[in-house]
Amino acid sequence: MRHTTAAAAVTAALCAAALACSTQADPPRYQAARPDPPPRLSARVTPVPPEKLGSSYRAGCPVPPERLRLIRMNHVGFDGRIHVGEMVAHEDAVRPLLHVFERAFEARFPIRRMRVMAEYRDDSEAMADDNTSAFNCRPVTGDPRRLSQHAWGDAVDINPVENPYVDVHGVVHPPNGHPHLVRSLSRPGQIHSGDALTAAFREVGWYWGGRWANRDYQHFSANGE
């Protein structure tokens, strides 16, 4: 009788242990972390505060300040990282420019810097600093008799050092862009026919100065001037 009772007790203990094991929660399953989505162009458009215009605007300019907009957007730098820049442009140029810079962002086209012209003494200093900009109420570089299309805010210069301008007198602007008169697809930041940048500008109906007799590789405009 004792043996039977002992056996029953052992059997009961084993069953209880088996039941406990069978009711234990499954070990936690860890899901692989989803990769972050690729960064995209992010932009904010506002009226232009006076301090963001500075000396780039003066009385008599063809576009009043209320027709201009400040675009704050991210871009890929030459270091491969994401930076935030600012640009002033005509209100009608905002949509085309956002389309173009979105395509540039997707293509990882590097932009050295993007600052409003109020941060520079003049256009020569901005070009030498490799600054990408749009509105600037100034004469044509190398031809002070004519007003630049930038004065209307529907023209943009991109990476001026990597994409220099050769004026009617054969002078290179900026001077430190002279080595980039040698055009090569292997040089980051240079603009070439058929690349993501020129294709995007063509989609919005803007024109590239890189096709002019006096090459202006940095320049794009709505009317081809």
PDB file of C-alpha atoms in Angstrom:
ATOM      1  CA  MET A   1       0.000   0.000   0.000  1.00  0.00           C
ATOM      2  CA  ARG A   2       2.826   2.385   0.846  1.00  0.00           C
ATOM      3  CA  HIS A   3       4.498   1.591  -2.481  1.00  0.00           C
ATOM      4  CA  THR A   4       1.272   2.268  -4.340  1.00  0.00           C
ATOM      5  CA  THR A   5       0.797   5.550  -2.537  1.00  0.00           C
ATOM      6  CA  ALA A   6       4.421   6.554  -3.175  1.00  0.00           C
ATOM      7  CA  ALA A   7       4.149   5.650  -6.840  1.00  0.00           C
ATOM      8  CA  ALA A   8       0.978   7.653  -7.127  1.00  0.00           C
ATOM      9  CA  ALA A   9       2.689  10.611  -5.514  1.00  0.00           C
ATOM     10  CA  VAL A  10       5.623  10.400  -7.911  1.00  0.00           C
ATOM     11  CA  THR A  11       3.250  10.103 -10.864  1.00  0.00           C
ATOM     12  CA  ALA A  12       1.280  13.113  -9.675  1.00  0.00           C
ATOM     13  CA  ALA A  13       4.474  15.131  -9.253  1.00  0.00           C
ATOM     14  CA  LEU A  14       5.658  14.234 -12.750  1.00  0.00           C
ATOM     15  CA  CYS A  15       2.291  15.136 -14.248  1.00  0.00           C
ATOM     16  CA  ALA A  16       2.292  18.452 -12.414  1.00  0.00           C
ATOM     17  CA  ALA A  17       5.778  19.206 -13.703  1.00  0.00           C
ATOM     18  CA  ALA A  18       4.795  18.275 -17.246  1.00  0.00           C
ATOM     19  CA  LEU A  19       1.694  20.444 -17.019  1.00  0.00           C
ATOM     20  CA  ALA A  20       3.756  23.350 -15.756  1.00  0.00           C
ATOM     21  CA  CYS A  21       6.205  22.955 -18.629  1.00  0.00           C
ATOM     22  CA  SER A  22       3.394  22.733 -21.151  1.00  0.00           C
ATOM     23  CA  THR A  23       1.819  25.946 -19.890  1.00  0.00           C
ATOM     24  CA  GLN A  24       4.986  28.042 -19.906  1.00  0.00           C
ATOM     25  CA  ALA A  25       4.945  30.961 -22.360  1.00  0.00           C
ATOM     26  CA  ASP A  26       6.891  30.517 -25.561  1.00  0.00           C
ATOM     27  CA  PRO A  27      10.220  32.314 -25.510  1.00  0.00           C
ATOM     28  CA  PRO A  28       9.846  35.889 -26.837  1.00  0.00           C
ATOM     29  CA  ARG A  29      10.344  36.295 -30.543  1.00  0.00           C
ATOM     30  CA  TYR A  30      12.418  39.277 -31.554  1.00  0.00           C
ATOM     31  CA  GLN A  31      11.486  40.897 -34.865  1.00  0.00           C
ATOM     32  CA  ALA A  32      14.289  42.209 -36.991  1.00  0.00           C
ATOM     33  CA  ALA A  33      14.370  46.013 -36.863  1.00  0.00           C
ATOM     34  CA  ARG A  34      12.978  47.578 -39.988  1.00  0.00           C
ATOM     35  CA  PRO A  35      15.500  49.721 -41.825  1.00  0.00           C
ATOM     36  CA  ASP A  36      14.878  53.438 -41.647  1.00  0.00           C
ATOM     37  CA  PRO A  37      13.260  54.783 -44.801  1.00  0.00           C
ATOM     38  CA  PRO A  38      15.652  56.695 -47.022  1.00  0.00           C
ATOM     39  CA  PRO A  39      15.700  60.421 -46.243  1.00  0.00           C
ATOM     40  CA  ARG A  40      13.633  62.611 -48.507  1.00  0.00           C
ATOM     41  CA  LEU A  41      13.554  66.268 -49.375  1.00  0.00           C
ATOM     42  CA  SER A  42      11.924  68.299 -46.644  1.00  0.00           C
ATOM     43  CA  ALA A  43      11.101  71.931 -47.326  1.00  0.00           C
ATOM     44  CA  ARG A  44       9.371  74.854 -45.627  1.00  0.00           C
ATOM     45  CA  VAL A  45       8.324  77.943 -47.595  1.00  0.00           C
ATOM     46  CA  THR A  46       7.614  81.295 -45.910  1.00  0.00           C
ATOM     47  CA  PRO A  47       7.629  85.023 -46.694  1.00  0.00           C
ATOM     48  CA  VAL A  48      11.123  86.488 -46.598  1.00  0.00           C
ATOM     49  CA  PRO A  49      12.112  88.384 -43.438  1.00  0.00           C
ATOM     50  CA  PRO A  50      13.995  91.630 -44.249  1.00  0.00           C
ATOM     51  CA  GLU A  51      17.199  90.334 -42.659  1.00  0.00           C
ATOM     52  CA  LYS A  52      17.216  87.414 -45.117  1.00  0.00           C
ATOM     53  CA  LEU A  53      17.303  89.872 -48.035  1.00  0.00           C
ATOM     54  CA  GLY A  54      19.916  92.323 -46.804  1.00  0.00           C
ATOM     55  CA  SER A  55      21.814  94.025 -49.621  1.00  0.00           C
ATOM     56  CA  SER A  56      20.554  91.482 -52.179  1.00  0.00           C
ATOM     57  CA  TYR A  57      17.477  93.716 -52.470  1.00  0.00           C
ATOM     58  CA  ARG A  58      17.341  97.451 -53.075  1.00  0.00           C
ATOM     59  CA  ALA A  59      14.822 100.031 -54.230  1.00  0.00           C
ATOM     60  CA  GLY A  60      14.064  99.730 -57.921  1.00  0.00           C
ATOM     61  CA  CYS A  61      14.463  95.951 -58.140  1.00  0.00           C
ATOM     62  CA  PRO A  62      11.978  94.413 -60.611  1.00  0.00           C
ATOM     63  CA  VAL A  63      10.286  92.178 -58.007  1.00  0.00           C
ATOM     64  CA  PRO A  64       8.842  93.508 -54.726  1.00  0.00           C
ATOM     65  CA  PRO A  65       9.782  91.649 -51.531  1.00  0.00           C
ATOM     66  CA  GLU A  66       6.233  90.390 -51.030  1.00  0.00           C
ATOM     67  CA  ARG A  67       6.545  88.329 -54.235  1.00  0.00           C
ATOM     68  CA  LEU A  68       9.632  86.544 -52.909  1.00  0.00           C
ATOM     69  CA  ARG A  69       9.734  83.433 -50.742  1.00  0.00           C
ATOM     70  CA  LEU A  70      12.276  81.915 -48.366  1.00  0.00           C
ATOM     71  CA  ILE A  71      12.778  78.199 -49.012  1.00  0.00           C
ATOM     72  CA  ARG A  72      14.366  76.242 -46.188  1.00  0.00           C
ATOM     73  CA  MET A  73      15.218  72.704 -47.327  1.00  0.00           C
ATOM     74  CA  ASN A  74      17.613  69.858 -46.766  1.00  0.00           C
ATOM     75  CA  HIS A  75      20.228  68.704 -49.242  1.00  0.00           C
ATOM     76  CA  VAL A  76      23.060  66.220 -49.543  1.00  0.00           C
ATOM     77  CA  GLY A  77      26.512  67.683 -48.911  1.00  0.00           C
ATOM     78  CA  PHE A  78      29.891  66.733 -50.337  1.00  0.00           C
ATOM     79  CA  ASP A  79      30.466  64.788 -47.122  1.00  0.00           C
ATOM     80  CA  GLY A  80      27.482  62.557 -47.913  1.00  0.00           C
ATOM     81  CA  ARG A  81      25.549  63.864 -44.933  1.00  0.00           C
ATOM     82  CA  ILE A  82      22.248  65.749 -44.875  1.00  0.00           C
ATOM     83  CA  HIS A  83      22.417  69.527 -44.377  1.00  0.00           C
ATOM     84  CA  VAL A  84      19.773  72.241 -44.205  1.00  0.00           C
ATOM     85  CA  GLY A  85      20.031  75.279 -46.447  1.00  0.00           C
ATOM     86  CA  GLU A  86      18.103  78.432 -47.324  1.00  0.00           C
ATOM     87  CA  MET A  87      17.307  80.079 -50.625  1.00  0.00           C
ATOM     88  CA  VAL A  88      15.255  83.101 -51.697  1.00  0.00           C
ATOM     89  CA  ALA A  89      13.269  82.824 -54.924  1.00  0.00           C
ATOM     90  CA  HIS A  90      10.232  84.278 -56.687  1.00  0.00           C
ATOM     91  CA  GLU A  91       6.957  82.785 -55.475  1.00  0.00           C
ATOM     92  CA  ASP A  92       6.294  81.371 -58.960  1.00  0.00           C
ATOM     93  CA  ALA A  93       9.678  79.621 -58.935  1.00  0.00           C
ATOM     94  CA  VAL A  94       9.090  77.734 -55.698  1.00  0.00           C
ATOM     95  CA  ARG A  95       7.276  74.737 -57.171  1.00  0.00           C
ATOM     96  CA  PRO A  96       9.781  74.183 -60.033  1.00  0.00           C
ATOM     97  CA  LEU A  97      12.738  74.529 -57.687  1.00  0.00           C
ATOM     98  CA  LEU A  98      11.312  72.080 -55.157  1.00  0.00           C
ATOM     99  CA  HIS A  99      10.790  69.561 -57.952  1.00  0.00           C
ATOM    100  CA  VAL A 100      14.381  69.958 -59.094  1.00  0.00           C
ATOM    101  CA  PHE A 101      15.947  69.768 -55.653  1.00  0.00           C
ATOM    102  CA  GLU A 102      13.826  66.746 -54.800  1.00  0.00           C
ATOM    103  CA  ARG A 103      15.276  64.984 -57.847  1.00  0.00           C
ATOM    104  CA  ALA A 104      18.760  66.149 -56.861  1.00  0.00           C
ATOM    105  CA  PHE A 105      18.207  64.774 -53.359  1.00  0.00           C
ATOM    106  CA  GLU A 106      17.035  61.418 -54.699  1.00  0.00           C
ATOM    107  CA  ALA A 107      20.102  61.222 -56.943  1.00  0.00           C
ATOM    108  CA  ARG A 108      22.364  62.143 -53.979  1.00  0.00           C
ATOM    109  CA  PHE A 109      23.716  65.035 -56.022  1.00  0.00           C
ATOM    110  CA  PRO A 110      25.996  66.956 -53.618  1.00  0.00           C
ATOM    111  CA  ILE A 111      25.539  70.648 -52.939  1.00  0.00           C
ATOM    112  CA  ARG A 112      28.363  72.459 -51.172  1.00  0.00           C
ATOM    113  CA  ARG A 113      26.248  75.021 -49.315  1.00  0.00           C
ATOM    114  CA  MET A 114      22.961  76.874 -49.666  1.00  0.00           C
ATOM    115  CA  ARG A 115      22.781  80.260 -47.963  1.00  0.00           C
ATOM    116  CA  VAL A 116      20.808  83.417 -48.627  1.00  0.00           C
ATOM    117  CA  MET A 117      22.749  86.140 -50.394  1.00  0.00           C
ATOM    118  CA  ALA A 118      22.353  88.451 -47.384  1.00  0.00           C
ATOM    119  CA  GLU A 119      25.182  86.480 -45.771  1.00  0.00           C
ATOM    120  CA  TYR A 120      27.694  87.677 -48.384  1.00  0.00           C
ATOM    121  CA  ARG A 121      29.128  91.041 -49.355  1.00  0.00           C
ATOM    122  CA  ASP A 122      28.511  90.421 -53.040  1.00  0.00           C
ATOM    123  CA  ASP A 123      28.026  87.756 -55.687  1.00  0.00           C
ATOM    124  CA  SER A 124      31.762  87.269 -56.213  1.00  0.00           C
ATOM    125  CA  GLU A 125      32.235  86.288 -52.581  1.00  0.00           C
ATOM    126  CA  ALA A 126      29.248  83.928 -52.730  1.00  0.00           C
ATOM    127  CA  MET A 127      30.517  82.204 -55.878  1.00  0.00           C
ATOM    128  CA  ALA A 128      34.017  81.774 -54.455  1.00  0.00           C
ATOM    129  CA  ASP A 129      32.379  80.167 -51.397  1.00  0.00           C
ATOM    130  CA  ASP A 130      30.639  77.692 -53.727  1.00  0.00           C
ATOM    131  CA  ASN A 131      27.220  78.888 -52.599  1.00  0.00           C
ATOM    132  CA  THR A 132      24.030  77.768 -54.331  1.00  0.00           C
ATOM    133  CA  SER A 133      21.516  80.630 -54.552  1.00  0.00           C
ATOM    134  CA  ALA A 134      18.630  82.084 -56.544  1.00  0.00           C
ATOM    135  CA  PHE A 135      17.361  85.651 -55.975  1.00  0.00           C
ATOM    136  CA  ASN A 136      19.921  88.440 -56.095  1.00  0.00           C
ATOM    137  CA  CYS A 137      19.106  91.881 -57.499  1.00  0.00           C
ATOM    138  CA  ARG A 138      22.391  92.464 -59.341  1.00  0.00           C
ATOM    139  CA  PRO A 139      23.823  93.021 -62.825  1.00  0.00           C
ATOM    140  CA  VAL A 140      24.936  90.193 -65.083  1.00  0.00           C
ATOM    141  CA  THR A 141      28.330  88.880 -64.000  1.00  0.00           C
ATOM    142  CA  GLY A 142      30.909  90.368 -66.333  1.00  0.00           C
ATOM    143  CA  ASP A 143      28.368  92.734 -67.950  1.00  0.00           C
ATOM    144  CA  PRO A 144      27.231  95.500 -65.550  1.00  0.00           C
ATOM    145  CA  ARG A 145      25.059  97.125 -68.226  1.00  0.00           C
ATOM    146  CA  ARG A 146      22.384  94.429 -67.934  1.00  0.00           C
ATOM    147  CA  LEU A 147      20.330  93.235 -64.985  1.00  0.00           C
ATOM    148  CA  SER A 148      20.749  89.561 -64.177  1.00  0.00           C
ATOM    149  CA  GLN A 149      17.783  87.206 -64.343  1.00  0.00           C
ATOM    150  CA  HIS A 150      18.505  86.515 -60.678  1.00  0.00           C
ATOM    151  CA  ALA A 151      16.972  89.931 -59.981  1.00  0.00           C
ATOM    152  CA  TRP A 152      13.588  88.409 -60.875  1.00  0.00           C
ATOM    153  CA  GLY A 153      14.169  85.421 -58.593  1.00  0.00           C
ATOM    154  CA  ASP A 154      13.549  82.775 -61.246  1.00  0.00           C
ATOM    155  CA  ALA A 155      17.160  81.775 -61.852  1.00  0.00           C
ATOM    156  CA  VAL A 156      19.480  79.664 -59.729  1.00  0.00           C
ATOM    157  CA  ASP A 157      23.238  79.040 -59.622  1.00  0.00           C
ATOM    158  CA  ILE A 158      24.351  75.639 -58.317  1.00  0.00           C
ATOM    159  CA  ASN A 159      27.853  74.791 -57.032  1.00  0.00           C
ATOM    160  CA  PRO A 160      29.565  77.753 -58.798  1.00  0.00           C
ATOM    161  CA  VAL A 161      33.089  76.437 -58.169  1.00  0.00           C
ATOM    162  CA  GLU A 162      32.405  73.036 -59.709  1.00  0.00           C
ATOM    163  CA  ASN A 163      30.322  74.733 -62.422  1.00  0.00           C
ATOM    164  CA  PRO A 164      32.061  77.991 -63.369  1.00  0.00           C
ATOM    165  CA  TYR A 165      30.924  80.705 -65.756  1.00  0.00           C
ATOM    166  CA  VAL A 166      33.106  82.018 -68.588  1.00  0.00           C
ATOM    167  CA  ASP A 167      31.982  85.542 -69.503  1.00  0.00           C
ATOM    168  CA  VAL A 168      32.142  87.316 -72.876  1.00  0.00           C
ATOM    169  CA  HIS A 169      35.703  88.434 -72.102  1.00  0.00           C
ATOM    170  CA  GLY A 170      36.877  84.892 -71.337  1.00  0.00           C
ATOM    171  CA  VAL A 171      37.126  85.542 -67.581  1.00  0.00           C
ATOM    172  CA  VAL A 172      36.275  82.577 -65.336  1.00  0.00           C
ATOM    173  CA  HIS A 173      33.847  83.187 -62.464  1.00  0.00           C
ATOM    174  CA  PRO A 174      34.717  82.341 -59.758  1.00  0.00           C
ATOM    175  CA  PRO A 175      38.491  82.199 -60.323  1.00  0.00           C
ATOM    176  CA  ASN A 176      38.822  79.118 -58.100  1.00  0.00           C
ATOM    177  CA  GLY A 177      36.491  77.324 -60.511  1.00  0.00           C
ATOM    178  CA  HIS A 178      39.095  77.366 -63.282  1.00  0.00           C
ATOM    179  CA  PRO A 179      40.192  73.704 -62.727  1.00  0.00           C
ATOM    180  CA  HIS A 180      36.575  72.658 -63.283  1.00  0.00           C
ATOM    181  CA  LEU A 181      36.574  73.868 -66.853  1.00  0.00           C
ATOM    182  CA  VAL A 182      37.726  70.299 -67.372  1.00  0.00           C
ATOM    183  CA  ARG A 183      34.395  68.498 -67.248  1.00  0.00           C
ATOM    184  CA  SER A 184      34.241  64.916 -65.987  1.00  0.00           C
ATOM    185  CA  LEU A 185      31.426  62.716 -64.726  1.00  0.00           C
ATOM    186  CA  SER A 186      33.773  61.496 -62.001  1.00  0.00           C
ATOM    187  CA  ARG A 187      33.949  64.944 -60.377  1.00  0.00           C
ATOM    188  CA  PRO A 188      31.273  65.306 -57.649  1.00  0.00           C
ATOM    189  CA  GLY A 189      29.009  68.330 -57.900  1.00  0.00           C
ATOM    190  CA  GLN A 190      29.607  69.017 -61.577  1.00  0.00           C
ATOM    191  CA  ILE A 191      26.533  69.401 -63.784  1.00  0.00           C
ATOM    192  CA  HIS A 192      26.430  67.525 -67.079  1.00  0.00           C
ATOM    193  CA  SER A 193      23.991  67.245 -69.939  1.00  0.00           C
ATOM    194  CA  GLY A 194      21.528  64.436 -69.303  1.00  0.00           C
ATOM    195  CA  ASP A 195      22.248  64.063 -65.579  1.00  0.00           C
ATOM    196  CA  ALA A 196      19.576  64.105 -62.856  1.00  0.00           C
ATOM    197  CA  LEU A 197      19.804  67.871 -62.445  1.00  0.00           C
ATOM    198  CA  THR A 198      19.531  68.918 -66.086  1.00  0.00           C
ATOM    199  CA  ALA A 199      16.775  66.342 -66.619  1.00  0.00           C
ATOM    200  CA  ALA A 200      14.784  67.746 -63.685  1.00  0.00           C
ATOM    201  CA  PHE A 201      15.144  71.323 -64.924  1.00  0.00           C
ATOM    202  CA  ARG A 202      14.051  70.219 -68.374  1.00  0.00           C
ATOM    203  CA  GLU A 203      10.941  68.661 -66.806  1.00  0.00           C
ATOM    204  CA  VAL A 204       9.914  72.028 -65.347  1.00  0.00           C
ATOM    205  CA  GLY A 205      10.759  73.919 -68.533  1.00  0.00           C
ATOM    206  CA  TRP A 206      13.857  75.746 -67.277  1.00  0.00           C
ATOM    207  CA  TYR A 207      17.004  76.269 -69.354  1.00  0.00           C
ATOM    208  CA  TRP A 208      20.661  75.512 -68.664  1.00  0.00           C
ATOM    209  CA  GLY A 209      23.468  78.001 -69.262  1.00  0.00           C
ATOM    210  CA  GLY A 210      25.879  75.136 -69.846  1.00  0.00           C
ATOM    211  CA  ARG A 211      24.643  75.085 -73.445  1.00  0.00           C
ATOM    212  CA  TRP A 212      25.439  78.744 -74.111  1.00  0.00           C
ATOM    213  CA  ALA A 213      28.328  79.901 -76.309  1.00  0.00           C
ATOM    214  CA  ASN A 214      29.775  81.452 -73.151  1.00  0.00           C
ATOM    215  CA  ARG A 215      29.394  78.471 -70.873  1.00  0.00           C
ATOM    216  CA  ASP A 216      27.585  79.132 -67.599  1.00  0.00           C
ATOM    217  CA  TYR A 217      27.552  75.655 -66.116  1.00  0.00           C
ATOM    218  CA  GLN A 218      26.097  76.771 -62.778  1.00  0.00           C
ATOM    219  CA  HIS A 219      23.112  78.680 -64.170  1.00  0.00           C
ATOM    220  CA  PHE A 220      19.497  77.643 -64.755  1.00  0.00           C
ATOM    221  CA  SER A 221      16.602  80.002 -65.462  1.00  0.00           C
ATOM    222  CA  ALA A 222      12.924  79.986 -66.348  1.00  0.00           C
ATOM    223  CA  ASN A 223      13.337  82.061 -69.514  1.00  0.00           C
ATOM    224  CA  GLY A 224      16.779  80.948 -70.696  1.00  0.00           C
ATOM    225  CA  GLU A 225      18.573  84.171 -69.712  1.00  0.00           C
TER     226      GLU A 225
END
